[in-house]
CSV table of N, CA, C and O in Angstrom, one decimal:
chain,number,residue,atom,x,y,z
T,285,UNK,N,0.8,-1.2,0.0
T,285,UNK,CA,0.0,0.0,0.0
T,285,UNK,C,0.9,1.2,0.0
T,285,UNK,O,1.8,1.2,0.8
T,286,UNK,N,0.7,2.4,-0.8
T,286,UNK,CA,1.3,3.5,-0.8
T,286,UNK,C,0.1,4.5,-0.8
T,286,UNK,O,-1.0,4.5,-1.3
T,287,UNK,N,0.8,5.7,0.2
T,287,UNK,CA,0.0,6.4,0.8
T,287,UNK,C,0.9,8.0,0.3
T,287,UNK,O,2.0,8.2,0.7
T,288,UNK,N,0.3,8.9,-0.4
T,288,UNK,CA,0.6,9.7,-0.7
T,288,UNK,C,0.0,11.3,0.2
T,288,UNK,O,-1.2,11.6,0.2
T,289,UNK,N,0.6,11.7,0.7
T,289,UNK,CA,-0.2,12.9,1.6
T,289,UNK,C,0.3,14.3,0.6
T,289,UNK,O,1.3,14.5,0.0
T,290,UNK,N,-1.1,15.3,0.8
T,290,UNK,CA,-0.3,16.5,0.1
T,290,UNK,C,-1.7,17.5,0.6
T,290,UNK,O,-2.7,17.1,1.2
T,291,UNK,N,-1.4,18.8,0.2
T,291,UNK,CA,-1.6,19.8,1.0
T,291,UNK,C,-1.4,20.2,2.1
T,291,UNK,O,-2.4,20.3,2.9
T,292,UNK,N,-0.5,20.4,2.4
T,292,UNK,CA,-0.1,21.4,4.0
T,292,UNK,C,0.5,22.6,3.3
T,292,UNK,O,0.9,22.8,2.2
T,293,UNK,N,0.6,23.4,4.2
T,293,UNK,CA,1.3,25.1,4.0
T,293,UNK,C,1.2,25.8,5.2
T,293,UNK,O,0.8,25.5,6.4
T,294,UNK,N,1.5,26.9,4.4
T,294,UNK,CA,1.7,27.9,5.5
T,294,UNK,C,0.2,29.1,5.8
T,294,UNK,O,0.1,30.0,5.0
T,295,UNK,N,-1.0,28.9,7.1
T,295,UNK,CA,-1.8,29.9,7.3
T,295,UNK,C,-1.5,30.3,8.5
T,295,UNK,O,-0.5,30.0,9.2
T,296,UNK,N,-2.5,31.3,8.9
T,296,UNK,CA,-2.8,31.9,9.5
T,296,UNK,C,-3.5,31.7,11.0
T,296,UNK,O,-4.5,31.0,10.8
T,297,UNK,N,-3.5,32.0,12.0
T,297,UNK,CA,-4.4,31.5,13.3
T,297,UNK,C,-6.1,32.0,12.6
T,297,UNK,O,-6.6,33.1,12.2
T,298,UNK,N,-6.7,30.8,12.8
T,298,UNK,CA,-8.5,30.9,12.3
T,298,UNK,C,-8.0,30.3,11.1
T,298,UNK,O,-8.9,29.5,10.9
T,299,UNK,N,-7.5,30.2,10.3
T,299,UNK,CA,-7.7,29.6,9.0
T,299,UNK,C,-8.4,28.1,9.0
T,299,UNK,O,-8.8,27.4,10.0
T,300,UNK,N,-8.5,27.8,7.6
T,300,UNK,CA,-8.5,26.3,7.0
T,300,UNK,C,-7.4,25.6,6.5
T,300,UNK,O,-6.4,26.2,6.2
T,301,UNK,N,-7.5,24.3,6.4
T,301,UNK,CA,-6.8,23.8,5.2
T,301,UNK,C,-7.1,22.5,5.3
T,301,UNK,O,-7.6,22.0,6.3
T,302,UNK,N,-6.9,22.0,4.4
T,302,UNK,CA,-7.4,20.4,3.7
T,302,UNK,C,-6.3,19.6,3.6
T,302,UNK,O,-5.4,20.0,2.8
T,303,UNK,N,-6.0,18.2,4.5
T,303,UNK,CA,-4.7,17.7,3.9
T,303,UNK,C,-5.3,16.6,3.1
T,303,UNK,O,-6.5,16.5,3.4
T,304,UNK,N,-4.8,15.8,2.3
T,304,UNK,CA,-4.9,14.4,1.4
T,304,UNK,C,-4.4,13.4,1.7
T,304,UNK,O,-3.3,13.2,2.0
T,305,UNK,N,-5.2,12.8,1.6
T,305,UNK,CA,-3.8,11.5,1.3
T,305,UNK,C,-4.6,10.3,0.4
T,305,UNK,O,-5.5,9.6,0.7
T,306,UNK,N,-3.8,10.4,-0.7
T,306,UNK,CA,-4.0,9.2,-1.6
T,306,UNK,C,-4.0,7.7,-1.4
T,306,UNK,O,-2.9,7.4,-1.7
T,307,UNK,N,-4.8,6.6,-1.1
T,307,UNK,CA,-4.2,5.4,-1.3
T,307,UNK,C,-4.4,4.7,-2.5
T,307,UNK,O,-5.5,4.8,-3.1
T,308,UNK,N,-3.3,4.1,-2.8
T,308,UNK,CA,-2.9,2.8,-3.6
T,308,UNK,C,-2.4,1.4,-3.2
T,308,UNK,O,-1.9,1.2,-2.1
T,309,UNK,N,-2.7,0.6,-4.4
T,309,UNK,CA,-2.3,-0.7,-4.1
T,309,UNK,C,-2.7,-1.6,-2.7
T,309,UNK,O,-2.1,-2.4,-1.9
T,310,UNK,N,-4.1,-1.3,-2.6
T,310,UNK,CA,-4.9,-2.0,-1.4
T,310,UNK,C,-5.4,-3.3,-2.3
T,310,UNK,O,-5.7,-3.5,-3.5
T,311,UNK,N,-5.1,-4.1,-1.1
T,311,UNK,CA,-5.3,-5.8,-1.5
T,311,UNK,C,-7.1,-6.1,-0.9
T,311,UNK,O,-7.7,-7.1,-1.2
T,312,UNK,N,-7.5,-4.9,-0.1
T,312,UNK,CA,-8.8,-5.4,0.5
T,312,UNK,C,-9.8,-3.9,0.6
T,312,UNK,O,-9.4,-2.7,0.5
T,313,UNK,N,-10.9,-4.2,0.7
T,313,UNK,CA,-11.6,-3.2,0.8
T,313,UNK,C,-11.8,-2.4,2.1
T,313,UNK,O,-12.0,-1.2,2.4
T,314,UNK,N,-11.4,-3.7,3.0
T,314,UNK,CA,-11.7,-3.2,4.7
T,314,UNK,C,-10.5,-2.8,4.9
T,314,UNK,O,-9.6,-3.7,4.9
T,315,UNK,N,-10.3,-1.5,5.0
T,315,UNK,CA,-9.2,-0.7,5.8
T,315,UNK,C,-9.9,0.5,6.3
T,315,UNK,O,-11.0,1.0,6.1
T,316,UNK,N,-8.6,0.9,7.1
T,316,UNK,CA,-8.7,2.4,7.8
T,316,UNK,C,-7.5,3.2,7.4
T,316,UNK,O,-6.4,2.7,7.1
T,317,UNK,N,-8.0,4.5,7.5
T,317,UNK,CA,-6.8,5.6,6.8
T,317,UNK,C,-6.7,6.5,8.0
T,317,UNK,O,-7.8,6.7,8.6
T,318,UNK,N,-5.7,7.0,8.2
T,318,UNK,CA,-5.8,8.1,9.4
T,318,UNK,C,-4.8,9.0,9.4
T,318,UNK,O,-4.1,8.9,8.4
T,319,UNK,N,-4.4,10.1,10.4
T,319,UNK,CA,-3.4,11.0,10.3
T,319,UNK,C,-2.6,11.4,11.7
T,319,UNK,O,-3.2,11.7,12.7
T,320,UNK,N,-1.4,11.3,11.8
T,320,UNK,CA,-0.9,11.6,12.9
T,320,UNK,C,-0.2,13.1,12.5
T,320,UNK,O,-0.1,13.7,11.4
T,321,UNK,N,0.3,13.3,13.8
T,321,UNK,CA,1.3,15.1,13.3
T,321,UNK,C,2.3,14.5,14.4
T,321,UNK,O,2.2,13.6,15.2
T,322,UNK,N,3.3,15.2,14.0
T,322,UNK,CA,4.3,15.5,14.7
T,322,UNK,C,4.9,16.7,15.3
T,322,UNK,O,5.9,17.1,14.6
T,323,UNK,N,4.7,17.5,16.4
T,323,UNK,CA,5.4,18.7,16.4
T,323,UNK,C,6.9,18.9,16.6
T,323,UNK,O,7.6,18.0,17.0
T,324,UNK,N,7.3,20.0,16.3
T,324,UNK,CA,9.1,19.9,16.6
T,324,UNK,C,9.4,19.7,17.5
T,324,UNK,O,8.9,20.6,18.2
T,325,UNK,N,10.2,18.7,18.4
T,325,UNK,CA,10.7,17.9,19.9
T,325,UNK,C,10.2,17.3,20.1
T,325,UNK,O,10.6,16.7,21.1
T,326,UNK,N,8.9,16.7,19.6
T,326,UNK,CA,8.0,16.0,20.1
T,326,UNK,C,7.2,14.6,19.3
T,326,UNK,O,6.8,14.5,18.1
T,327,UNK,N,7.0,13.8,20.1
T,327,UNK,CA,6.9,12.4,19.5
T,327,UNK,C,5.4,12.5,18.4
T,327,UNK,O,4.4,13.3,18.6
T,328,UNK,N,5.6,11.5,17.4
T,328,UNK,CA,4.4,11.4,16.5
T,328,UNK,C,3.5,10.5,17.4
T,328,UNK,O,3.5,9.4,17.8
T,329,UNK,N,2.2,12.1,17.4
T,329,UNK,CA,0.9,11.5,18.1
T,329,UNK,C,-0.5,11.2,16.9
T,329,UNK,O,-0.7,11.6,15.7
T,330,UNK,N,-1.1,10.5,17.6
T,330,UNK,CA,-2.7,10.3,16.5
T,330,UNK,C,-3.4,11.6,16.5
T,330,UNK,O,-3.5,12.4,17.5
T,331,UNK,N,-3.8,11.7,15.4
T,331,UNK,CA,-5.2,12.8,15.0
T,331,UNK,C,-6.7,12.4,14.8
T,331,UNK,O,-7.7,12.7,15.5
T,332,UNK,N,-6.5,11.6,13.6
T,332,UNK,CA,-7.9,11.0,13.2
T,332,UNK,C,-7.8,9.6,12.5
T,332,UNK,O,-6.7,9.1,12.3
T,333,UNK,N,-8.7,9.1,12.3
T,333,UNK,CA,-8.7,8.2,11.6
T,333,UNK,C,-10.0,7.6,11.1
T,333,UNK,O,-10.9,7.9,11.9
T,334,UNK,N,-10.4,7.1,10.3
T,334,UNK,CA,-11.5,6.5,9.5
T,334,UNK,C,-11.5,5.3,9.2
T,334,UNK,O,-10.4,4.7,9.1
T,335,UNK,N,-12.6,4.5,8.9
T,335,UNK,CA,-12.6,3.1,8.7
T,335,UNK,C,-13.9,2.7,7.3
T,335,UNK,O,-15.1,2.9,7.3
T,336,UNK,N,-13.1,2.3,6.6
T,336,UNK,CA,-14.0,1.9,5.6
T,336,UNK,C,-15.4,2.0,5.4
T,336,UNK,O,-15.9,2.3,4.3
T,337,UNK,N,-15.8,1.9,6.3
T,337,UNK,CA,-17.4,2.0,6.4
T,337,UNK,C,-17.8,3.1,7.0
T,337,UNK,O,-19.0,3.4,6.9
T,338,UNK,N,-16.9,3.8,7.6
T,338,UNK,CA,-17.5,5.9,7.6
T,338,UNK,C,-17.1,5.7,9.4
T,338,UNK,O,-16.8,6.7,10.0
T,339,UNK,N,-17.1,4.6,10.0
T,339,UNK,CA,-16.8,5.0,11.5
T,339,UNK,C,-15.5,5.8,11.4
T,339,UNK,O,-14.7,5.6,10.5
T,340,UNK,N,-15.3,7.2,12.6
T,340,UNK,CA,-14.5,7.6,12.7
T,340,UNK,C,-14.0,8.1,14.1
T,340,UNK,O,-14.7,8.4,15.0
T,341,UNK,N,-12.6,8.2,14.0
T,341,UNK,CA,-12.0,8.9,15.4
T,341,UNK,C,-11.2,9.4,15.7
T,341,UNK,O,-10.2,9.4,15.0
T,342,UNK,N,-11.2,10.2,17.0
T,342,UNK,CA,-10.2,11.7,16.6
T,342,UNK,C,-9.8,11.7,18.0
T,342,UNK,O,-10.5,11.6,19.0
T,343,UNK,N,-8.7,12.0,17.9
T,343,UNK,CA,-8.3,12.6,19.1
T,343,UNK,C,-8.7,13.9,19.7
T,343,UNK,O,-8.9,14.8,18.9
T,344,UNK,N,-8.9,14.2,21.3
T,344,UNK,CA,-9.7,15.5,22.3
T,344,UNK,C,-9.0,16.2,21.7
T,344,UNK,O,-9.9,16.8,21.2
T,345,UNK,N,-7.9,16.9,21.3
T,345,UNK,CA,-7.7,17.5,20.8
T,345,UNK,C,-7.8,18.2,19.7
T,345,UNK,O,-7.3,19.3,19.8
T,346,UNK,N,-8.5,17.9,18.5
T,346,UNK,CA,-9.0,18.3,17.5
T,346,UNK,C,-10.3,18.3,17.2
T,346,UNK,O,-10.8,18.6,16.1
T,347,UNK,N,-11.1,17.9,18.5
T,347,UNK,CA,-12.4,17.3,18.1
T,347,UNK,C,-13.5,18.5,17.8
T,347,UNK,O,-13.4,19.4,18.6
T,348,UNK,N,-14.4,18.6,16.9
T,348,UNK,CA,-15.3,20.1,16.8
T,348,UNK,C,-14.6,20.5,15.9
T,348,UNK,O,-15.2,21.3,15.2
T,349,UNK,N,-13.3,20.4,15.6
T,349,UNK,CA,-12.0,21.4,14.6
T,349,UNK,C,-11.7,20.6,12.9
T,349,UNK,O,-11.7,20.9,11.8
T,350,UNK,N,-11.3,19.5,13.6
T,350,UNK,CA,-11.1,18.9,12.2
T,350,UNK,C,-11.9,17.7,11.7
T,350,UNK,O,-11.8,16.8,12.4
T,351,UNK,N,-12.4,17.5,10.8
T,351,UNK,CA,-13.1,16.5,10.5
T,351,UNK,C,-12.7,15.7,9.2
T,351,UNK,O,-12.5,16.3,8.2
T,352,UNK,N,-12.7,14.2,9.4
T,352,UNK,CA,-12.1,13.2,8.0
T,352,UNK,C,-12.9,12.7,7.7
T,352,UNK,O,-13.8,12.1,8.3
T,353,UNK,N,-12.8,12.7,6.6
T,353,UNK,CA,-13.6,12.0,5.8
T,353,UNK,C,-12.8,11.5,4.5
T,353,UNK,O,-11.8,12.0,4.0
T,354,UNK,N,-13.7,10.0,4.2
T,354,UNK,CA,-12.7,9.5,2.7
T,354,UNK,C,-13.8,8.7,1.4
T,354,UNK,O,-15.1,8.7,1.4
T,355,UNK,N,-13.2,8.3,0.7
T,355,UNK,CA,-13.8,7.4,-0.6
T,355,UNK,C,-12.5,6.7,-1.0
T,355,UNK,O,-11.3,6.6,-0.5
T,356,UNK,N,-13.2,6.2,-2.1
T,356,UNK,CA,-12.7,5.2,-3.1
T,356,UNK,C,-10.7,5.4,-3.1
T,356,UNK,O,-9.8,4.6,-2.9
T,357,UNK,N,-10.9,7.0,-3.3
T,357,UNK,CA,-9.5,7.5,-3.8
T,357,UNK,C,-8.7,7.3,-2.5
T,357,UNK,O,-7.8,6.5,-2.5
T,358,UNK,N,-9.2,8.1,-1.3
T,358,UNK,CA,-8.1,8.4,-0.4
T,358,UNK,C,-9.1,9.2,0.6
T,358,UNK,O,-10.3,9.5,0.5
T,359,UNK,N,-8.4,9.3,1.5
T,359,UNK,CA,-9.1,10.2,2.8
T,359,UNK,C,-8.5,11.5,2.9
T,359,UNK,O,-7.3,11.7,2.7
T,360,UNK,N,-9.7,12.7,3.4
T,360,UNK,CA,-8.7,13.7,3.7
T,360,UNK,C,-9.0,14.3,5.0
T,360,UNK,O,-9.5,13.6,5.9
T,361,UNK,N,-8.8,15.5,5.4
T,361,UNK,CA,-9.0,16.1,6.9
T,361,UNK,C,-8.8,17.3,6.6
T,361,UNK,O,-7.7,17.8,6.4
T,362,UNK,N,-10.1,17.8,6.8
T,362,UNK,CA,-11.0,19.2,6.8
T,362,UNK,C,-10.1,19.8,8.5
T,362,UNK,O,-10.4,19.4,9.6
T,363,UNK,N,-9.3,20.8,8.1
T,363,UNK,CA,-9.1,21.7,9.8
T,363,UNK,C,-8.8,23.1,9.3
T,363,UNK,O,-8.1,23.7,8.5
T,364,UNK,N,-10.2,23.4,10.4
T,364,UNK,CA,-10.8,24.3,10.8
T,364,UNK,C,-10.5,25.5,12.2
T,364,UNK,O,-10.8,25.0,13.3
T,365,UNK,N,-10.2,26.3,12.3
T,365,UNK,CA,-10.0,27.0,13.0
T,365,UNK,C,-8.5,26.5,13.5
T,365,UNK,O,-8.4,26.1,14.6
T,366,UNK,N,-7.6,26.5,12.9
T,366,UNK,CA,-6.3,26.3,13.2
T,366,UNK,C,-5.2,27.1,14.1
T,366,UNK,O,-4.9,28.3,13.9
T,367,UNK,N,-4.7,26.4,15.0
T,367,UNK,CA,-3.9,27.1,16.1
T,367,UNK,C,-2.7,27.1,15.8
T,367,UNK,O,-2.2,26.1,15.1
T,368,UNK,N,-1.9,28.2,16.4
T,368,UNK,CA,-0.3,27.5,16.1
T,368,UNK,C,0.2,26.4,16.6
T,368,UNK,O,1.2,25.8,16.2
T,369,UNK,N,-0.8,26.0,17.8
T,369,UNK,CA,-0.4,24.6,18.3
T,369,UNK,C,-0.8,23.0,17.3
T,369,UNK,O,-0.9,21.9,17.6
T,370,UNK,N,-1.0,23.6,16.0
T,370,UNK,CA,-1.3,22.7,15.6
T,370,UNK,C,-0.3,22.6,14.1
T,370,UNK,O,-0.7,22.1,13.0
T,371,UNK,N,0.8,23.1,14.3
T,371,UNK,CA,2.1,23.1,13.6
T,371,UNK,C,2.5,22.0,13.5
T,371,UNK,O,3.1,21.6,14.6
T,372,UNK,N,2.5,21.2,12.5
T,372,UNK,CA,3.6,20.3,13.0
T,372,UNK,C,3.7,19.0,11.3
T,372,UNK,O,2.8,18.9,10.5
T,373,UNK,N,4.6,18.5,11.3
T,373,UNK,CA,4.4,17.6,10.0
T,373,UNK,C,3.1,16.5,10.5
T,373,UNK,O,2.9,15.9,11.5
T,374,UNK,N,2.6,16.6,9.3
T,374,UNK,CA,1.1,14.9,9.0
T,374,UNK,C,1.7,14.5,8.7
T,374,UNK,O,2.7,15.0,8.2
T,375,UNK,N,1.3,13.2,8.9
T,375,UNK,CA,1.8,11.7,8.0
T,375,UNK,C,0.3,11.1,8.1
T,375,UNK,O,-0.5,11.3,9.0
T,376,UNK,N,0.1,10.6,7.4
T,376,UNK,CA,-0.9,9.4,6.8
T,376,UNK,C,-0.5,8.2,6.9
T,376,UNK,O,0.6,7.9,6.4
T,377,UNK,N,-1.4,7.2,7.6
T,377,UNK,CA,-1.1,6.1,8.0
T,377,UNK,C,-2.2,5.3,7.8
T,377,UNK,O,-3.3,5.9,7.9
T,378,UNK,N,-2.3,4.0,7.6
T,378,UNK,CA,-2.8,2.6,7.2
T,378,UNK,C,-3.1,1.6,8.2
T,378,UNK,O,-2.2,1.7,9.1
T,379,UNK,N,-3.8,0.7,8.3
T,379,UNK,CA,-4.0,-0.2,8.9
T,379,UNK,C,-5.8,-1.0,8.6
T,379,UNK,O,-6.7,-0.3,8.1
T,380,UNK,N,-6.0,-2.0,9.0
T,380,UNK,CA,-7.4,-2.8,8.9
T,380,UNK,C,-8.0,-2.3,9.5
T,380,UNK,O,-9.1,-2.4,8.9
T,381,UNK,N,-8.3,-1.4,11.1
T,381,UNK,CA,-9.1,-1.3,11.4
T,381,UNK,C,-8.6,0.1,12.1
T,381,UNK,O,-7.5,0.4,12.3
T,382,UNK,N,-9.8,1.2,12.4
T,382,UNK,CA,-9.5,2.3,13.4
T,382,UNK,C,-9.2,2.2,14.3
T,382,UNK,O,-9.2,3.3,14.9
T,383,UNK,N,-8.9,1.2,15.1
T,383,UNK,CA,-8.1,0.8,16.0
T,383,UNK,C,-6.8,0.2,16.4
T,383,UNK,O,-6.2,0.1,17.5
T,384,UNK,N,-6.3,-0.1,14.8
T,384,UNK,CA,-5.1,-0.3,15.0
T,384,UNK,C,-4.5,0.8,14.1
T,384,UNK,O,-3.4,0.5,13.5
T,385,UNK,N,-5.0,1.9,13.9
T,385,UNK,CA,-4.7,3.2,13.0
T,385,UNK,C,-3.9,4.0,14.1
T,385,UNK,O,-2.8,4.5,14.1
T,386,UNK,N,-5.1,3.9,15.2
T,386,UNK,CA,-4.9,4.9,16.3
T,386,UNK,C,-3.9,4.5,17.4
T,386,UNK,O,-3.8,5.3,18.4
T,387,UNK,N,-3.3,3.6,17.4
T,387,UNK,CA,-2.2,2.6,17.8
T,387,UNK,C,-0.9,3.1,17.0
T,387,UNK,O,-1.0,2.7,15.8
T,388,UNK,N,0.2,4.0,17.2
T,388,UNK,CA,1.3,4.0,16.5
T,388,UNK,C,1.6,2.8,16.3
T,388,UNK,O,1.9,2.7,15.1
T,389,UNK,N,1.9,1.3,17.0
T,389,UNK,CA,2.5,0.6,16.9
T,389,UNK,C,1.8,-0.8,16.1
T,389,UNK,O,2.4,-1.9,16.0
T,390,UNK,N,0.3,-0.5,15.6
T,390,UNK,CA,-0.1,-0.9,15.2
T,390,UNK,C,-0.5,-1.3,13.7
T,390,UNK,O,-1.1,-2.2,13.1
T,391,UNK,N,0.1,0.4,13.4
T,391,UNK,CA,0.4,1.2,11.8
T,391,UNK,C,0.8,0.5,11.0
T,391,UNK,O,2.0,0.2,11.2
T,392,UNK,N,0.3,-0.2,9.4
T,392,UNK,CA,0.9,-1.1,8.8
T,392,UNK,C,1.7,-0.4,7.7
T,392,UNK,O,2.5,-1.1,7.1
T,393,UNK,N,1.5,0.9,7.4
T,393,UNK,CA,2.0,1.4,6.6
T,393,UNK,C,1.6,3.1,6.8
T,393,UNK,O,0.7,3.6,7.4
T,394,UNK,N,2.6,3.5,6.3
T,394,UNK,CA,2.8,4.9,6.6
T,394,UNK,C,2.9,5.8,5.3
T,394,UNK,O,3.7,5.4,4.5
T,395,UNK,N,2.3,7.2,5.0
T,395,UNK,CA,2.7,7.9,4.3
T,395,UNK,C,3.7,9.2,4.2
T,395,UNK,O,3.8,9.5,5.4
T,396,UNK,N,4.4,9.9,3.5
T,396,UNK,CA,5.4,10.4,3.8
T,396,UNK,C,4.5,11.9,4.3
T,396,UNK,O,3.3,12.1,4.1
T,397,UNK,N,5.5,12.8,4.9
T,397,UNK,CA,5.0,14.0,5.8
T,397,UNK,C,4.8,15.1,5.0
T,397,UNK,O,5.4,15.2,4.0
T,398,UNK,N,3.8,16.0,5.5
T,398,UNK,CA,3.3,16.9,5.1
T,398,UNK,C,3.2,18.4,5.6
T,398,UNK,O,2.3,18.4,6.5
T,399,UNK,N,3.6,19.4,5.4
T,399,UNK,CA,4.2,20.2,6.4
T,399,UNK,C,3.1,21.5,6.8
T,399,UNK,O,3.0,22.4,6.0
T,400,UNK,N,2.4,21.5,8.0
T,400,UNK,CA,1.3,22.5,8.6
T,400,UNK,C,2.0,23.0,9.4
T,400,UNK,O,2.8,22.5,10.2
T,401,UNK,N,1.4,24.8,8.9
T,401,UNK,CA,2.6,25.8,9.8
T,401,UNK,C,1.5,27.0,10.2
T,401,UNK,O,1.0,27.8,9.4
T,402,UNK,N,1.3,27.0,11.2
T,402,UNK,CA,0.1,28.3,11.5
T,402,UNK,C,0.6,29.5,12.6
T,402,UNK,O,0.6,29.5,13.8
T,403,UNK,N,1.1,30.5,11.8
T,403,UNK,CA,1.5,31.7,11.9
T,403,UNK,C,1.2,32.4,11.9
T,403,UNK,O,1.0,32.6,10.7
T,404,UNK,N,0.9,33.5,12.7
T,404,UNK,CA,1.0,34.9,12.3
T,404,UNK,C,1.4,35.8,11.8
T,404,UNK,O,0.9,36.9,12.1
C-alpha cells in the first residue's frame, strides 16, 4: 500500500486547510486511513482516523475542529479553526481497522509527511 499525503502550507491562526492522502495498491476493501502530526521535539501522536465503512476517530484534541472523511480514492481532513499549536508535520497512515490506525505501533503502513505551519 502507498500512501501519498499533500496539501499542507503555511496559514494563519483561524484559517482552513485540507490535507490528502492518496491510497494505492490496497489488497482489501476493509481498511482504515488516518493521520498523525508530529510537532518539533516532540513524538508522533494520532489525530484521526477512519474506517471503511465511515466509522470515525479523533483525538480530544482536535475534536469540533477537524473532520475526516474518505472514498474510493483516499481520505482527507477538513481543519478548521487552526492554532499555532497545531504546527507540526502529518503523516498518513494505514492499517485494517480504526483501532489499529490509532495505535502508532499498530500502523501497517505509513505515508510520507506533510508540512502545517500556523503563523502569524
Amino acid at each position: 500500500v502507498q500512501l501519498q499525503a499533500s496539501g499542507g502550507g503555511l496559514v494563519q491562526p483561524g484559517a482552513s486547510l485540507r490535507l490528502s492522502c492518496a491510497a494505492s495498491g490496497r489488497t482489501s476493501d476493509r481498511f482504515a486511513v488516518g493521520w498523525y502530526r508530529q510537532r518539533p521535539g516532540e513524538d508522533r501522536t494520532f489525530v484521526a482516523a477512519i474506517a471503511w465503512h465511515g466509522i470515525a476517530s479523533y483525538a480530544d484534541s482536535v475534536k469540533r475542529r477537524f473532520t475526516i472523511s474518505g472514498d474510493n480514492a483516499g481520505v482527507a481532513l477538513q481543519m478548521n479553526d487552526l492554532k499555532p499549536e497545531d504546527t507540526a508535520v502529518y503523516y498518513c497512515a494505514s492499517a485494517n481497522t480504526v483501532a489499529q490506525v490509532s495505535r502508532q505501533s499498530s500502523v501497517a503502513y505509513w505515508g510520507q509527511g506533510t508540512q502545517v505551519t500556523v503563523s502569524s
